[in-house]
Amino acid sequence: MVYLGMVFFQVVAPILIMLGIGAALQLKFQFNLKALSNLITYCLMPAAVFVNIYETKVNASVMGEIVLYLLIFSICLMILGTVVSKLLKLNRNQAAIYKNSIVLINSGNYGIPVSQMLFAANPLGTSIQIIIVIFQNIITYTYGLYNLISSTKSGLDIIRDLLRLPLVHALIIGAVMNIWNIGIPMSLRIPLDYLANAFISIALITLGAQLAQLDIKTIFNKVILTSTIGRLVLGPMLAFGLIMLMNFDGVVAQSLFIASAFPTSRNSSTLALEYDIEPNLAAQIVLFSTVVSCITVTIVIYLSKVLWG
């Protein structure tokens, strides 16, 4: 019960409050959601990705094994999402949203606070979560984007669209500048920080505005329910098997197991809105998985303590 309260009040409740603010503002002012989506995708998100990649320092000794684990874990989730979407006989747009909802994890504004809360006495736990955030950024803006674009386009059009996105450039430039330790003038760094800091709040308010337009009766459909089960139940089960197979132990095992249980990333909804591919379905999945994760993440945290504490 202690973990349940901590996870809810320190992680889930702040997210829900931001969603509520967005919903209330939308009902009163009727925002142009497409304009907000463009602001996020072409300005705030690239800045946040750049700063995140540029600032991250990770422990090289654990990097290789963790990246290998994350690759295997993500590929297994991709296969799971593809198989289940075919079994459910989803159309191309729904399948794209479904696959993203399984693979793309809220490892940033959900995962980092949980990690800092649980591993305050051991910085390794937070370092591992930062590695996961970087990996998830890469997966989101490669596999996640490809899923959405390929549902409406094919071939060279997909490559052109990906290369035009400023967040792809931000990812590459941030990584190069990090590796080569290139400094940034304060006249550029200050506005970059302003934009990066605005990303989470604007993204959550926009998601809340989307949710304000939904018919809540549709939330319990097969896509949302199976997606939530896949993300919050099958994800941790798969992670447990891989952790045992790869012989992880202690804080490393705990961190990876807990990270596997986080809900669907808000970015899956942001990108769906930008490309107008089932944005309502994507928003409902994010909301439902976030609320349910209050219980499932608590259980996973407890099990991680029992297994590797």
Coordinates of C-alpha atoms in Angstrom, one line a residue:
M1 CA 0.0 0.0 0.0
V2 CA 2.9 2.3 0.7
Y3 CA 4.2 1.9 -2.9
L4 CA 0.6 2.3 -4.3
G5 CA 0.3 5.7 -2.6
M6 CA 3.8 6.8 -3.6
V7 CA 3.3 5.9 -7.3
F8 CA -0.1 7.5 -7.4
F9 CA 0.6 10.8 -5.7
Q10 CA 4.1 11.4 -7.0
V11 CA 3.7 10.1 -10.6
V12 CA 0.2 9.4 -11.7
A13 CA -1.7 12.2 -9.9
P14 CA 0.5 15.0 -11.4
I15 CA -0.1 13.6 -14.9
L16 CA -3.8 13.3 -14.4
I17 CA -3.9 16.9 -13.1
M18 CA -2.2 18.2 -16.2
L19 CA -4.7 16.2 -18.3
G20 CA -7.5 17.7 -16.4
I21 CA -6.2 21.2 -17.0
G22 CA -6.0 20.5 -20.7
A23 CA -9.5 19.1 -20.8
A24 CA -11.0 22.0 -18.9
L25 CA -9.2 24.6 -21.1
Q26 CA -10.4 22.8 -24.2
L27 CA -14.0 22.8 -23.1
K28 CA -13.9 26.5 -22.5
F29 CA -11.7 27.8 -25.3
Q30 CA -11.8 25.1 -28.0
F31 CA -8.1 25.1 -29.0
N32 CA -6.9 24.3 -32.5
L33 CA -5.4 20.9 -31.6
K34 CA -3.6 20.6 -35.0
A35 CA -1.7 23.9 -34.3
L36 CA -0.8 22.7 -30.8
S37 CA 0.4 19.4 -32.3
N38 CA 2.6 21.3 -34.8
L39 CA 4.1 23.4 -32.0
I40 CA 5.0 20.2 -30.1
T41 CA 6.3 18.2 -33.1
Y42 CA 8.3 20.9 -34.8
C43 CA 9.5 23.0 -31.9
L44 CA 9.2 21.7 -28.3
M45 CA 9.8 18.0 -29.0
P46 CA 13.0 18.4 -30.9
A47 CA 14.4 20.8 -28.2
A48 CA 13.5 18.2 -25.5
V49 CA 15.1 15.4 -27.4
F50 CA 18.3 17.4 -28.1
V51 CA 18.7 18.5 -24.5
N52 CA 18.0 15.0 -23.2
I53 CA 20.5 13.3 -25.5
Y54 CA 23.1 16.1 -25.1
E55 CA 23.1 16.1 -21.3
T56 CA 23.0 12.4 -20.6
K57 CA 26.1 10.7 -19.2
V58 CA 25.9 7.0 -18.7
N59 CA 28.1 4.3 -17.1
A60 CA 29.9 2.6 -20.0
S61 CA 30.4 -0.6 -18.1
V62 CA 26.7 -1.5 -18.0
M63 CA 25.7 0.1 -21.3
G64 CA 26.4 -2.8 -23.7
E65 CA 24.4 -5.4 -21.8
I66 CA 21.5 -3.1 -21.1
V67 CA 21.3 -2.0 -24.8
L68 CA 21.3 -5.6 -25.9
Y69 CA 18.5 -6.4 -23.5
L70 CA 16.5 -3.4 -24.7
L71 CA 17.0 -4.4 -28.3
I72 CA 15.7 -7.9 -27.7
F73 CA 12.9 -6.7 -25.4
S74 CA 11.7 -4.1 -28.0
I75 CA 11.9 -6.6 -30.9
C76 CA 9.8 -9.1 -28.9
L77 CA 7.2 -6.4 -28.2
M78 CA 7.2 -5.4 -31.9
I79 CA 6.5 -9.0 -32.8
L80 CA 3.8 -9.3 -30.1
G81 CA 2.1 -6.1 -31.4
T82 CA 2.2 -7.2 -35.0
V83 CA 0.8 -10.7 -34.2
V84 CA -2.0 -9.4 -31.9
S85 CA -3.1 -6.7 -34.3
K86 CA -3.5 -9.3 -37.0
L87 CA -5.5 -11.6 -34.7
L88 CA -7.7 -8.6 -33.9
K89 CA -8.1 -7.9 -37.7
L90 CA -7.3 -4.2 -37.2
N91 CA -7.1 -1.9 -40.2
R92 CA -3.7 -0.3 -41.0
N93 CA -4.3 2.8 -39.0
Q94 CA -5.5 1.0 -35.9
A95 CA -2.7 -1.6 -36.2
A96 CA -0.1 1.3 -36.3
I97 CA -1.6 2.8 -33.1
Y98 CA -1.8 -0.6 -31.4
K99 CA 1.8 -1.6 -32.2
N100 CA 3.1 1.8 -30.9
S101 CA 1.0 1.5 -27.8
I102 CA 2.8 -1.8 -26.9
V103 CA 6.3 -0.8 -27.8
L104 CA 6.5 2.9 -26.9
I105 CA 6.8 3.3 -23.1
N106 CA 6.5 6.4 -20.9
S107 CA 10.0 6.1 -19.6
G108 CA 10.5 9.9 -19.3
N109 CA 8.0 11.9 -17.2
Y110 CA 6.7 8.7 -15.7
G111 CA 9.8 6.5 -15.5
I112 CA 12.3 9.0 -14.3
P113 CA 10.3 10.1 -11.2
V114 CA 9.6 6.5 -10.2
S115 CA 13.3 5.7 -10.6
Q116 CA 14.4 8.7 -8.6
M117 CA 11.9 7.8 -5.9
L118 CA 13.0 4.1 -5.6
F119 CA 16.7 4.4 -6.2
A120 CA 17.5 7.7 -4.4
A121 CA 20.3 5.9 -2.5
N122 CA 21.8 4.2 -5.6
P123 CA 22.4 6.4 -8.7
L124 CA 22.9 3.3 -10.9
G125 CA 19.1 2.8 -10.9
T126 CA 18.5 6.3 -12.3
S127 CA 21.4 6.0 -14.7
I128 CA 19.8 2.8 -16.2
Q129 CA 16.5 4.6 -16.5
I130 CA 18.2 7.4 -18.4
I131 CA 19.7 4.8 -20.8
I132 CA 16.1 3.5 -21.3
V133 CA 14.8 7.0 -22.0
I134 CA 17.4 7.5 -24.7
F135 CA 16.7 4.1 -26.2
Q136 CA 12.9 4.8 -26.1
N137 CA 13.5 8.2 -27.8
I138 CA 15.3 6.4 -30.7
I139 CA 12.6 3.7 -30.9
T140 CA 9.8 6.4 -30.9
Y141 CA 11.2 8.5 -33.7
T142 CA 12.2 5.5 -35.9
Y143 CA 9.9 2.5 -35.4
G144 CA 7.1 4.6 -34.0
L145 CA 7.2 7.2 -36.7
Y146 CA 7.6 4.5 -39.4
N147 CA 4.4 2.7 -38.1
L148 CA 2.4 5.9 -38.5
I149 CA 3.8 7.1 -41.8
S150 CA 3.7 3.6 -43.4
S151 CA 0.0 3.3 -42.6
T152 CA -0.7 6.0 -45.2
K153 CA 2.5 6.1 -47.3
S154 CA 5.2 3.8 -48.6
G155 CA 8.7 3.6 -50.1
L156 CA 10.6 6.8 -50.6
D157 CA 7.8 9.0 -49.1
I158 CA 8.4 7.4 -45.7
I159 CA 12.2 8.2 -45.9
R160 CA 11.6 11.7 -47.0
D161 CA 9.1 12.4 -44.2
L162 CA 11.4 11.0 -41.6
L163 CA 14.4 13.0 -42.8
R164 CA 12.3 16.2 -42.9
L165 CA 11.4 16.0 -39.2
P166 CA 13.5 18.3 -37.0
L167 CA 13.4 15.8 -34.1
V168 CA 15.4 13.3 -36.2
H169 CA 18.0 16.0 -36.8
A170 CA 17.9 17.0 -33.1
L171 CA 18.5 13.3 -32.1
I172 CA 21.6 13.0 -34.4
I173 CA 23.1 16.4 -33.5
G174 CA 22.6 15.9 -29.8
A175 CA 24.3 12.5 -29.9
V176 CA 27.3 13.9 -31.9
M177 CA 27.7 16.9 -29.6
N178 CA 27.5 14.6 -26.6
I179 CA 30.1 12.2 -27.9
W180 CA 32.5 14.9 -29.0
N181 CA 31.8 17.1 -25.9
I182 CA 30.9 20.2 -27.9
G183 CA 29.8 23.1 -25.9
I184 CA 26.7 25.3 -26.6
P185 CA 26.8 29.1 -26.3
M186 CA 24.6 30.4 -23.5
S187 CA 22.6 32.6 -26.0
L188 CA 21.5 29.3 -27.6
R189 CA 21.4 27.1 -24.5
I190 CA 18.9 29.3 -22.6
P191 CA 16.2 29.2 -25.2
L192 CA 16.8 25.5 -25.8
D193 CA 16.2 24.9 -22.1
Y194 CA 13.0 27.0 -22.1
L195 CA 11.6 25.0 -25.0
A196 CA 12.6 21.6 -23.6
N197 CA 11.1 22.5 -20.2
A198 CA 7.8 23.5 -21.9
F199 CA 7.5 20.2 -23.8
I200 CA 6.1 18.0 -21.1
S201 CA 3.5 20.5 -19.8
I202 CA 2.3 21.5 -23.3
A203 CA 2.2 17.8 -24.5
L204 CA 0.1 16.8 -21.4
I205 CA -2.2 19.7 -21.8
T206 CA -2.7 18.9 -25.5
L207 CA -3.4 15.3 -24.6
G208 CA -6.0 16.4 -22.0
A209 CA -7.6 18.6 -24.7
Q210 CA -7.8 15.6 -27.0
L211 CA -9.4 13.6 -24.2
A212 CA -12.0 16.3 -23.6
Q213 CA -13.5 15.5 -27.1
L214 CA -13.7 11.8 -26.6
D215 CA -16.8 9.7 -26.1
I216 CA -15.9 8.0 -22.8
K217 CA -18.3 5.1 -23.6
T218 CA -15.8 3.9 -26.2
I219 CA -12.9 3.4 -23.8
F220 CA -13.6 -0.2 -23.1
N221 CA -13.1 -1.6 -26.6
K222 CA -11.0 -4.6 -27.6
V223 CA -8.1 -2.5 -28.9
I224 CA -7.7 -0.4 -25.7
L225 CA -8.1 -3.4 -23.3
T226 CA -5.7 -5.7 -25.2
S227 CA -3.2 -2.9 -25.6
T228 CA -3.3 -2.2 -21.9
I229 CA -2.8 -5.9 -21.1
G230 CA 0.1 -6.1 -23.5
R231 CA 1.8 -3.0 -22.2
L232 CA 1.3 -3.5 -18.4
V233 CA 1.1 -7.3 -18.0
L234 CA 2.8 -9.1 -20.9
G235 CA 5.6 -6.5 -21.0
P236 CA 6.8 -7.2 -17.5
M237 CA 6.4 -11.0 -18.0
L238 CA 8.6 -10.8 -21.1
A239 CA 11.1 -8.6 -19.2
F240 CA 11.3 -11.1 -16.3
G241 CA 12.1 -13.9 -18.7
L242 CA 14.8 -11.9 -20.4
I243 CA 16.3 -10.7 -17.1
M244 CA 16.6 -14.3 -15.9
L245 CA 18.0 -15.5 -19.2
M246 CA 20.6 -12.7 -19.3
N247 CA 21.5 -13.2 -15.6
F248 CA 20.9 -9.7 -14.4
D249 CA 20.7 -9.2 -10.7
G250 CA 20.4 -6.5 -8.0
V251 CA 19.6 -2.9 -9.0
V252 CA 20.1 -3.6 -12.7
A253 CA 17.4 -6.4 -12.6
Q254 CA 15.1 -4.2 -10.5
S255 CA 15.4 -1.2 -12.8
L256 CA 14.8 -3.1 -16.0
F257 CA 11.9 -5.1 -14.6
I258 CA 10.2 -1.9 -13.2
A259 CA 10.8 0.0 -16.4
S260 CA 9.0 -2.7 -18.4
A261 CA 5.8 -2.0 -16.6
F262 CA 5.4 1.7 -17.4
P263 CA 2.3 2.8 -19.4
T264 CA 2.1 3.8 -23.0
S265 CA 4.1 6.9 -23.9
R266 CA 2.3 10.1 -24.3
N267 CA 4.4 10.6 -27.5
S268 CA 2.4 7.9 -29.2
S269 CA -0.6 10.1 -28.9
T270 CA 1.2 13.3 -29.8
L271 CA 2.5 11.7 -33.1
A272 CA -0.9 10.2 -33.9
L273 CA -2.4 13.6 -33.6
E274 CA 0.3 15.2 -35.8
Y275 CA -0.3 12.7 -38.6
D276 CA -4.1 12.5 -38.0
I277 CA -4.0 8.7 -37.6
E278 CA -6.6 7.5 -35.1
P279 CA -5.7 10.3 -32.6
N280 CA -8.7 9.6 -30.3
L281 CA -7.8 5.9 -30.0
A282 CA -4.2 6.8 -29.2
A283 CA -5.2 9.3 -26.5
Q284 CA -7.6 6.8 -24.9
I285 CA -4.9 4.2 -24.7
V286 CA -2.5 6.6 -23.0
L287 CA -5.1 7.7 -20.5
F288 CA -6.4 4.2 -19.7
S289 CA -2.9 2.6 -19.4
T290 CA -1.7 5.5 -17.2
V291 CA -4.5 5.1 -14.7
V292 CA -4.3 1.3 -14.6
S293 CA -0.5 1.4 -14.2
C294 CA -1.0 2.9 -10.7
I295 CA -1.9 -0.7 -9.6
T296 CA 0.3 -2.8 -12.0
V297 CA 3.5 -0.7 -11.5
T298 CA 3.0 -1.0 -7.7
I299 CA 2.8 -4.8 -8.0
V300 CA 5.9 -4.9 -10.2
I301 CA 7.8 -2.7 -7.8
Y302 CA 6.9 -5.1 -4.9
L303 CA 7.9 -8.2 -6.9
S304 CA 11.2 -6.6 -7.9
K305 CA 12.0 -6.1 -4.2
V306 CA 11.1 -9.7 -3.4
L307 CA 13.1 -11.1 -6.3
W308 CA 16.2 -9.0 -6.3
G309 CA 16.0 -6.8 -3.1

